PDB file of C-alpha atoms in Angstrom:
ATOM      1  CA  UNK A 470     138.100 143.313 145.692  1.00 84.00           C
ATOM      2  CA  UNK A 471     137.747 140.268 143.451  1.00 93.00           C
ATOM      3  CA  UNK A 472     135.009 140.109 141.213  1.00 93.00           C
ATOM      4  CA  UNK A 473     132.200 137.136 141.140  1.00 96.00           C
ATOM      5  CA  UNK A 474     129.539 136.341 138.508  1.00 96.00           C
ATOM      6  CA  UNK A 475     125.673 136.560 139.903  1.00 95.00           C
ATOM      7  CA  UNK A 476     122.759 139.417 139.746  1.00 93.00           C
ATOM      8  CA  UNK A 477     122.594 140.375 143.245  1.00 94.00           C
ATOM      9  CA  UNK A 478     125.259 142.962 143.950  1.00 93.00           C
ATOM     10  CA  UNK A 479     126.972 142.544 147.700  1.00 93.00           C
ATOM     11  CA  UNK A 480     125.357 144.109 149.819  1.00 94.00           C
ATOM     12  CA  UNK A 481     126.120 143.123 153.176  1.00 95.00           C
ATOM     13  CA  UNK A 482     129.152 140.639 155.180  1.00 96.00           C
ATOM     14  CA  UNK A 483     128.106 137.254 155.213  1.00 97.00           C
ATOM     15  CA  UNK A 484     129.242 135.648 157.977  1.00 96.00           C
ATOM     16  CA  UNK A 485     128.372 131.962 159.407  1.00 96.00           C
ATOM     17  CA  UNK A 486     124.284 132.411 160.853  1.00 96.00           C
ATOM     18  CA  UNK A 487     123.472 134.869 157.157  1.00 96.00           C
ATOM     19  CA  UNK A 488     121.256 133.442 154.910  1.00 96.00           C
ATOM     20  CA  UNK A 489     119.762 134.240 151.245  1.00 96.00           C
ATOM     21  CA  UNK A 490     120.762 134.100 147.953  1.00 96.00           C
ATOM     22  CA  UNK A 491     123.499 136.690 148.253  1.00 96.00           C
ATOM     23  CA  UNK A 492     124.614 133.334 150.045  1.00 97.00           C
ATOM     24  CA  UNK A 493     124.006 131.051 146.568  1.00 97.00           C
ATOM     25  CA  UNK A 494     125.296 133.459 144.555  1.00 97.00           C
ATOM     26  CA  UNK A 495     129.045 132.872 146.204  1.00 97.00           C
ATOM     27  CA  UNK A 496     129.343 129.035 146.752  1.00 97.00           C
ATOM     28  CA  UNK A 497     128.559 129.133 143.887  1.00 97.00           C
ATOM     29  CA  UNK A 498     131.710 131.114 142.847  1.00 97.00           C
ATOM     30  CA  UNK A 499     133.736 129.437 145.207  1.00 97.00           C
ATOM     31  CA  UNK A 500     132.708 126.277 143.827  1.00 97.00           C
ATOM     32  CA  UNK A 501     133.324 127.289 141.016  1.00 96.00           C
ATOM     33  CA  UNK A 502     136.460 128.004 141.576  1.00 96.00           C
ATOM     34  CA  UNK A 503     137.630 124.627 142.796  1.00 96.00           C
ATOM     35  CA  UNK A 504     136.223 124.896 146.978  1.00 97.00           C
ATOM     36  CA  UNK A 505     134.538 122.237 148.650  1.00 95.00           C
ATOM     37  CA  UNK A 506     133.118 120.818 151.869  1.00 95.00           C
ATOM     38  CA  UNK A 507     129.948 122.526 152.068  1.00 96.00           C
ATOM     39  CA  UNK A 508     126.581 122.561 149.906  1.00 96.00           C
ATOM     40  CA  UNK A 509     125.501 125.706 147.776  1.00 96.00           C
ATOM     41  CA  UNK A 510     122.172 126.836 149.098  1.00 96.00           C
ATOM     42  CA  UNK A 511     121.035 129.562 150.970  1.00 96.00           C
ATOM     43  CA  UNK A 512     122.657 129.061 154.334  1.00 97.00           C
ATOM     44  CA  UNK A 513     126.231 130.568 154.846  1.00 97.00           C
ATOM     45  CA  UNK A 514     127.974 127.673 157.706  1.00 97.00           C
ATOM     46  CA  UNK A 515     130.379 126.921 159.433  1.00 97.00           C
ATOM     47  CA  UNK A 516     131.526 124.588 156.546  1.00 97.00           C
ATOM     48  CA  UNK A 517     131.393 127.361 154.332  1.00 97.00           C
ATOM     49  CA  UNK A 518     133.155 129.847 156.275  1.00 97.00           C
ATOM     50  CA  UNK A 519     135.707 127.237 156.379  1.00 97.00           C
ATOM     51  CA  UNK A 520     136.390 127.380 152.343  1.00 97.00           C
ATOM     52  CA  UNK A 521     136.084 131.549 152.675  1.00 97.00           C
ATOM     53  CA  UNK A 522     139.461 130.888 154.552  1.00 97.00           C
ATOM     54  CA  UNK A 523     141.113 128.466 151.914  1.00 97.00           C
ATOM     55  CA  UNK A 524     140.080 131.075 149.611  1.00 97.00           C
ATOM     56  CA  UNK A 525     141.742 134.036 151.712  1.00 97.00           C
ATOM     57  CA  UNK A 526     144.492 132.471 152.190  1.00 97.00           C
ATOM     58  CA  UNK A 527     144.973 131.633 148.582  1.00 97.00           C
ATOM     59  CA  UNK A 528     144.287 135.743 147.801  1.00 96.00           C
ATOM     60  CA  UNK A 529     146.911 136.917 150.674  1.00 95.00           C
ATOM     61  CA  UNK A 530     144.066 138.039 152.886  1.00 95.00           C
ATOM     62  CA  UNK A 531     142.967 138.089 156.391  1.00 95.00           C
ATOM     63  CA  UNK A 532     141.674 134.355 157.057  1.00 96.00           C
ATOM     64  CA  UNK A 533     138.613 136.157 158.772  1.00 96.00           C
ATOM     65  CA  UNK A 534     135.689 133.480 157.702  1.00 96.00           C
ATOM     66  CA  UNK A 535     133.466 136.291 156.363  1.00 96.00           C
ATOM     67  CA  UNK A 536     133.142 137.446 153.232  1.00 97.00           C
ATOM     68  CA  UNK A 537     133.438 141.525 154.008  1.00 95.00           C
ATOM     69  CA  UNK A 538     131.301 144.142 152.037  1.00 92.00           C
ATOM     70  CA  UNK A 539     133.996 145.621 149.226  1.00 88.00           C
ATOM     71  CA  UNK A 540     135.724 142.829 149.481  1.00 92.00           C
ATOM     72  CA  UNK A 541     133.880 141.032 145.655  1.00 94.00           C
ATOM     73  CA  UNK A 542     131.602 142.566 143.597  1.00 91.00           C
ATOM     74  CA  UNK A 543     129.076 140.841 141.053  1.00 94.00           C
ATOM     75  CA  UNK A 544     128.345 140.981 137.302  1.00 92.00           C
ATOM     76  CA  UNK A 545     126.693 138.923 134.828  1.00 90.00           C
ATOM     77  CA  UNK A 546     129.762 138.178 133.287  1.00 89.00           C
ATOM     78  CA  UNK A 547     133.371 138.847 132.442  1.00 89.00           C
ATOM     79  CA  UNK A 548     134.210 142.923 132.133  1.00 88.00           C
ATOM     80  CA  UNK A 549     136.785 145.083 130.526  1.00 85.00           C
ATOM     81  CA  UNK A 550     137.646 148.023 132.313  1.00 87.00           C
ATOM     82  CA  UNK A 551     137.158 151.112 130.335  1.00 84.00           C
ATOM     83  CA  UNK A 552     138.950 153.860 131.644  1.00 87.00           C
ATOM     84  CA  UNK A 553     139.991 155.203 135.682  1.00 88.00           C
ATOM     85  CA  UNK A 554     138.452 157.549 137.324  1.00 89.00           C
ATOM     86  CA  UNK A 555     141.266 158.546 139.714  1.00 89.00           C
ATOM     87  CA  UNK A 556     145.162 158.876 139.274  1.00 88.00           C
ATOM     88  CA  UNK A 557     147.504 156.753 141.192  1.00 86.00           C
ATOM     89  CA  UNK A 558     147.716 158.222 144.437  1.00 88.00           C
ATOM     90  CA  UNK A 559     144.554 159.560 144.486  1.00 89.00           C
ATOM     91  CA  UNK A 560     142.345 159.636 148.380  1.00 88.00           C
ATOM     92  CA  UNK A 561     139.066 157.417 147.894  1.00 85.00           C
ATOM     93  CA  UNK A 562     136.073 159.057 149.104  1.00 86.00           C
ATOM     94  CA  UNK A 563     133.201 156.860 150.100  1.00 82.00           C
ATOM     95  CA  UNK A 564     130.808 155.328 146.778  1.00 80.00           C
ATOM     96  CA  UNK A 565     133.143 157.330 144.566  1.00 85.00           C
ATOM     97  CA  UNK A 566     134.163 155.429 141.164  1.00 86.00           C
ATOM     98  CA  UNK A 567     137.306 154.420 140.494  1.00 87.00           C
ATOM     99  CA  UNK A 568     136.894 152.705 137.322  1.00 87.00           C
ATOM    100  CA  UNK A 569     134.115 152.155 134.371  1.00 89.00           C
ATOM    101  CA  UNK A 570     133.374 148.621 132.276  1.00 87.00           C
ATOM    102  CA  UNK A 571     131.854 147.143 129.507  1.00 85.00           C
ATOM    103  CA  UNK A 572     131.501 143.809 129.139  1.00 83.00           C
ATOM    104  CA  UNK A 573     133.881 141.858 126.730  1.00 83.00           C
ATOM    105  CA  UNK A 574     131.635 141.729 123.031  1.00 84.00           C
ATOM    106  CA  UNK A 575     132.691 144.103 121.151  1.00 86.00           C
ATOM    107  CA  UNK A 576     129.653 145.724 119.070  1.00 88.00           C
ATOM    108  CA  UNK A 577     129.951 148.383 116.142  1.00 90.00           C
ATOM    109  CA  UNK A 578     127.319 151.382 116.383  1.00 90.00           C
ATOM    110  CA  UNK A 579     126.255 153.266 113.317  1.00 89.00           C
ATOM    111  CA  UNK A 580     124.158 156.464 113.947  1.00 90.00           C
ATOM    112  CA  UNK A 581     121.130 156.463 110.894  1.00 89.00           C
ATOM    113  CA  UNK A 582     119.126 159.537 109.634  1.00 89.00           C
ATOM    114  CA  UNK A 583     115.281 159.611 110.671  1.00 87.00           C
ATOM    115  CA  UNK A 584     114.355 158.366 107.108  1.00 86.00           C
ATOM    116  CA  UNK A 585     116.248 155.510 107.246  1.00 87.00           C
ATOM    117  CA  UNK A 586     114.720 153.890 110.803  1.00 84.00           C
ATOM    118  CA  UNK A 587     113.236 151.502 108.389  1.00 85.00           C
ATOM    119  CA  UNK A 588     116.641 150.177 107.605  1.00 84.00           C
ATOM    120  CA  UNK A 589     117.191 148.915 110.820  1.00 83.00           C
ATOM    121  CA  UNK A 590     114.541 146.440 112.927  1.00 87.00           C
ATOM    122  CA  UNK A 591     116.226 144.784 115.762  1.00 90.00           C
ATOM    123  CA  UNK A 592     117.609 141.472 113.863  1.00 90.00           C
ATOM    124  CA  UNK A 593     118.738 142.292 110.867  1.00 89.00           C
ATOM    125  CA  UNK A 594     121.802 140.999 108.866  1.00 90.00           C
ATOM    126  CA  UNK A 595     124.136 143.140 108.277  1.00 91.00           C
ATOM    127  CA  UNK A 596     127.511 143.479 106.391  1.00 90.00           C
ATOM    128  CA  UNK A 597     129.776 145.643 108.414  1.00 91.00           C
ATOM    129  CA  UNK A 598     133.015 146.915 106.694  1.00 91.00           C
ATOM    130  CA  UNK A 599     136.656 146.426 108.849  1.00 91.00           C
ATOM    131  CA  UNK A 600     139.048 148.422 109.039  1.00 90.00           C
ATOM    132  CA  UNK A 601     141.209 145.544 108.015  1.00 90.00           C
ATOM    133  CA  UNK A 602     138.778 145.612 104.860  1.00 89.00           C
ATOM    134  CA  UNK A 603     137.695 141.885 105.725  1.00 90.00           C
ATOM    135  CA  UNK A 604     133.591 141.455 106.067  1.00 90.00           C
ATOM    136  CA  UNK A 605     131.583 139.846 108.665  1.00 92.00           C
ATOM    137  CA  UNK A 606     128.232 139.027 109.431  1.00 92.00           C
ATOM    138  CA  UNK A 607     126.160 141.044 112.616  1.00 92.00           C
ATOM    139  CA  UNK A 608     122.740 141.469 113.361  1.00 92.00           C
ATOM    140  CA  UNK A 609     121.177 144.365 114.503  1.00 92.00           C
ATOM    141  CA  UNK A 610     120.895 144.337 118.380  1.00 92.00           C
ATOM    142  CA  UNK A 611     119.712 147.419 119.636  1.00 91.00           C
ATOM    143  CA  UNK A 612     118.449 150.661 118.006  1.00 91.00           C
ATOM    144  CA  UNK A 613     117.473 153.530 119.256  1.00 91.00           C
ATOM    145  CA  UNK A 614     116.951 157.309 119.082  1.00 90.00           C
ATOM    146  CA  UNK A 615     119.364 160.288 119.709  1.00 89.00           C
ATOM    147  CA  UNK A 616     119.029 163.481 119.642  1.00 89.00           C
ATOM    148  CA  UNK A 617     122.408 165.883 119.628  1.00 84.00           C
ATOM    149  CA  UNK A 618     121.469 169.631 120.813  1.00 80.00           C
ATOM    150  CA  UNK A 619     123.177 172.304 118.299  1.00 67.00           C
ATOM    151  CA  UNK A 620     125.078 175.449 119.174  1.00 63.00           C
ATOM    152  CA  UNK A 621     123.272 178.294 119.241  1.00 58.00           C
ATOM    153  CA  UNK A 622     122.631 180.950 116.656  1.00 59.00           C
ATOM    154  CA  UNK A 623     122.687 184.444 116.973  1.00 59.00           C
ATOM    155  CA  UNK A 624     119.273 184.943 117.622  1.00 59.00           C
ATOM    156  CA  UNK A 625     119.712 182.096 120.673  1.00 60.00           C
ATOM    157  CA  UNK A 626     117.982 179.168 119.160  1.00 60.00           C
ATOM    158  CA  UNK A 627     119.176 176.485 119.163  1.00 64.00           C
ATOM    159  CA  UNK A 628     118.435 173.636 116.395  1.00 74.00           C
ATOM    160  CA  UNK A 629     118.767 169.953 117.787  1.00 83.00           C
ATOM    161  CA  UNK A 630     118.918 167.015 115.434  1.00 87.00           C
ATOM    162  CA  UNK A 631     116.969 163.705 115.599  1.00 90.00           C
ATOM    163  CA  UNK A 632     119.403 160.532 114.418  1.00 90.00           C
ATOM    164  CA  UNK A 633     118.618 156.682 114.492  1.00 91.00           C
ATOM    165  CA  UNK A 634     121.123 154.938 116.729  1.00 92.00           C
ATOM    166  CA  UNK A 635     121.751 151.392 115.819  1.00 92.00           C
ATOM    167  CA  UNK A 636     123.728 148.707 117.364  1.00 92.00           C
ATOM    168  CA  UNK A 637     125.237 145.305 116.267  1.00 93.00           C
ATOM    169  CA  UNK A 638     126.185 142.311 117.422  1.00 91.00           C
ATOM    170  CA  UNK A 639     128.898 140.695 115.354  1.00 91.00           C
ATOM    171  CA  UNK A 640     129.041 136.982 115.273  1.00 85.00           C
ATOM    172  CA  UNK A 641     132.489 136.508 114.156  1.00 88.00           C
ATOM    173  CA  UNK A 642     134.259 138.721 117.569  1.00 88.00           C
ATOM    174  CA  UNK A 643     137.421 137.343 116.649  1.00 88.00           C
ATOM    175  CA  UNK A 644     137.877 138.985 113.576  1.00 88.00           C
ATOM    176  CA  UNK A 645     136.777 142.534 115.856  1.00 87.00           C
ATOM    177  CA  UNK A 646     139.938 141.128 118.716  1.00 84.00           C
ATOM    178  CA  UNK A 647     142.656 143.366 117.198  1.00 83.00           C
ATOM    179  CA  UNK A 648     140.080 146.374 117.413  1.00 85.00           C
ATOM    180  CA  UNK A 649     138.706 148.551 120.616  1.00 77.00           C
ATOM    181  CA  UNK A 650     138.054 151.818 118.987  1.00 81.00           C
ATOM    182  CA  UNK A 651     138.054 152.146 115.063  1.00 87.00           C
ATOM    183  CA  UNK A 652     135.769 153.476 111.920  1.00 89.00           C
ATOM    184  CA  UNK A 653     133.925 150.126 110.165  1.00 90.00           C
ATOM    185  CA  UNK A 654     131.333 150.123 107.508  1.00 90.00           C
ATOM    186  CA  UNK A 655     127.875 148.828 107.673  1.00 90.00           C
ATOM    187  CA  UNK A 656     126.192 147.939 105.368  1.00 88.00           C
ATOM    188  CA  UNK A 657     121.759 147.494 105.089  1.00 87.00           C
ATOM    189  CA  UNK A 658     120.333 145.453 102.367  1.00 82.00           C
ATOM    190  CA  UNK A 659     117.342 147.469 100.839  1.00 80.00           C
ATOM    191  CA  UNK A 660     115.683 144.557  98.914  1.00 80.00           C
ATOM    192  CA  UNK A 661     116.975 141.521  97.614  1.00 81.00           C
ATOM    193  CA  UNK A 662     116.685 139.468  94.332  1.00 83.00           C
ATOM    194  CA  UNK A 663     117.264 135.856  93.859  1.00 87.00           C
ATOM    195  CA  UNK A 664     118.721 133.921  91.050  1.00 89.00           C
ATOM    196  CA  UNK A 665     118.568 136.764  88.568  1.00 92.00           C
ATOM    197  CA  UNK A 666     121.078 137.520  85.893  1.00 93.00           C
ATOM    198  CA  UNK A 667     123.547 140.103  87.101  1.00 94.00           C
ATOM    199  CA  UNK A 668     126.271 142.048  85.230  1.00 94.00           C
ATOM    200  CA  UNK A 669     128.708 144.630  85.981  1.00 93.00           C
ATOM    201  CA  UNK A 670     127.632 147.538  86.173  1.00 93.00           C
ATOM    202  CA  UNK A 671     129.913 149.187  83.722  1.00 92.00           C
ATOM    203  CA  UNK A 672     129.154 146.968  80.906  1.00 92.00           C
ATOM    204  CA  UNK A 673     125.216 149.001  80.819  1.00 93.00           C
ATOM    205  CA  UNK A 674     125.659 151.410  76.713  1.00 92.00           C
ATOM    206  CA  UNK A 675     122.688 154.045  77.242  1.00 92.00           C
ATOM    207  CA  UNK A 676     120.631 153.193  73.846  1.00 92.00           C
ATOM    208  CA  UNK A 677     119.866 156.595  71.560  1.00 91.00           C
ATOM    209  CA  UNK A 678     116.387 155.707  71.091  1.00 90.00           C
ATOM    210  CA  UNK A 679     116.394 155.983  75.375  1.00 91.00           C
ATOM    211  CA  UNK A 680     117.330 153.056  78.191  1.00 92.00           C
ATOM    212  CA  UNK A 681     120.100 150.612  78.584  1.00 94.00           C
ATOM    213  CA  UNK A 682     121.662 147.732  76.335  1.00 92.00           C
ATOM    214  CA  UNK A 683     124.715 145.408  77.067  1.00 93.00           C
ATOM    215  CA  UNK A 684     127.567 144.477  74.215  1.00 92.00           C
ATOM    216  CA  UNK A 685     127.233 140.959  74.086  1.00 92.00           C
ATOM    217  CA  UNK A 686     130.353 138.854  72.728  1.00 91.00           C
ATOM    218  CA  UNK A 687     129.683 135.753  70.347  1.00 86.00           C
ATOM    219  CA  UNK A 688     132.586 134.408  68.663  1.00 82.00           C
ATOM    220  CA  UNK A 689     134.390 136.707  67.568  1.00 80.00           C
ATOM    221  CA  UNK A 690     130.693 139.241  66.788  1.00 87.00           C
ATOM    222  CA  UNK A 691     129.173 141.194  68.854  1.00 88.00           C
ATOM    223  CA  UNK A 692     125.960 143.326  68.420  1.00 90.00           C
ATOM    224  CA  UNK A 693     124.183 145.231  70.965  1.00 92.00           C
ATOM    225  CA  UNK A 694     121.049 143.755  72.651  1.00 91.00           C
ATOM    226  CA  UNK A 695     118.638 145.747  75.199  1.00 93.00           C
ATOM    227  CA  UNK A 696     117.788 144.965  79.025  1.00 94.00           C
ATOM    228  CA  UNK A 697     115.782 146.063  81.509  1.00 93.00           C
ATOM    229  CA  UNK A 698     117.916 147.232  84.264  1.00 93.00           C
ATOM    230  CA  UNK A 699     116.724 145.725  87.679  1.00 91.00           C
ATOM    231  CA  UNK A 700     118.763 145.889  91.130  1.00 89.00           C
ATOM    232  CA  UNK A 701     122.115 147.637  91.198  1.00 87.00           C
ATOM    233  CA  UNK A 702     124.730 146.673  94.457  1.00 84.00           C
ATOM    234  CA  UNK A 703     127.713 145.899  94.576  1.00 82.00           C
ATOM    235  CA  UNK A 704     129.554 147.056  90.879  1.00 89.00           C
ATOM    236  CA  UNK A 705     126.988 145.023  89.230  1.00 91.00           C
ATOM    237  CA  UNK A 706     123.588 145.013  88.065  1.00 93.00           C
ATOM    238  CA  UNK A 707     120.769 143.075  87.298  1.00 94.00           C
ATOM    239  CA  UNK A 708     119.397 142.776  83.784  1.00 94.00           C
ATOM    240  CA  UNK A 709     116.750 140.831  81.537  1.00 93.00           C
ATOM    241  CA  UNK A 710     116.583 141.260  78.021  1.00 91.00           C
ATOM    242  CA  UNK A 711     116.144 138.804  74.262  1.00 89.00           C
ATOM    243  CA  UNK A 712     118.677 136.129  74.658  1.00 86.00           C
ATOM    244  CA  UNK A 713     120.627 137.381  77.863  1.00 90.00           C
ATOM    245  CA  UNK A 714     121.478 133.933  79.574  1.00 91.00           C
ATOM    246  CA  UNK A 715     123.619 132.830  81.877  1.00 92.00           C
ATOM    247  CA  UNK A 716     126.772 132.341  80.643  1.00 90.00           C
ATOM    248  CA  UNK A 717     126.217 135.072  78.120  1.00 90.00           C
ATOM    249  CA  UNK A 718     129.870 137.043  77.029  1.00 91.00           C
ATOM    250  CA  UNK A 719     129.109 140.832  77.417  1.00 91.00           C
ATOM    251  CA  UNK A 720     131.713 143.487  76.891  1.00 91.00           C
ATOM    252  CA  UNK A 721     132.842 145.866  79.490  1.00 90.00           C
ATOM    253  CA  UNK A 722     135.050 148.919  78.413  1.00 82.00           C
ATOM    254  CA  UNK A 723     138.887 149.248  79.076  1.00 77.00           C
TER     255      UNK A 723
END
């Protein structure tokens, strides 16, 4: 069986005299493969049959000039074989599945608690950390509610858990090329601050009077300056305080 690209599934044998969108679909694929001498339209002519014979000759199958039902299947684009449903040599019954396939784009999926659904709006930009430590960006593609059935307890009750399943599309597909099934970490941005001053979280000092301060180092001397903290992220924290400006040197305990 040969894979052609198209949205309309094969449902009949095509031969001279046939007309319809499925004819155009086959002719479009033949043209893309380099066969010529026919017009891409809704009519299966004798010219189309000649192109089909040339295609069949290249495939090494009987040159009938017809596209028999079962010779081709259609998919929207390139596909990836995911698994086989039968063992080699097994008898195949009509309509029986032989294999399963997916698209070729690799996706990242995650499950969130129902309370975190607000983080996963479609189109939201996220950061994905791959198993080798590399970081790539992605966007939330789909968000679905799934229910996991639990095991029955001694009383016969079965508890179910509702979760949010998020699918993330990654722009840099090359970064995912070496991974088929692997674990990854998805980071959602809860809030952002632009044009702020940050220091390492480890630089914060708890003050006796309450709150936090940092040790400011200046020409061999140091002093403790009280600061107001803001957003925490990636091991750093937003701070504001008297005399705290860009380039201020602060102490970090070793």
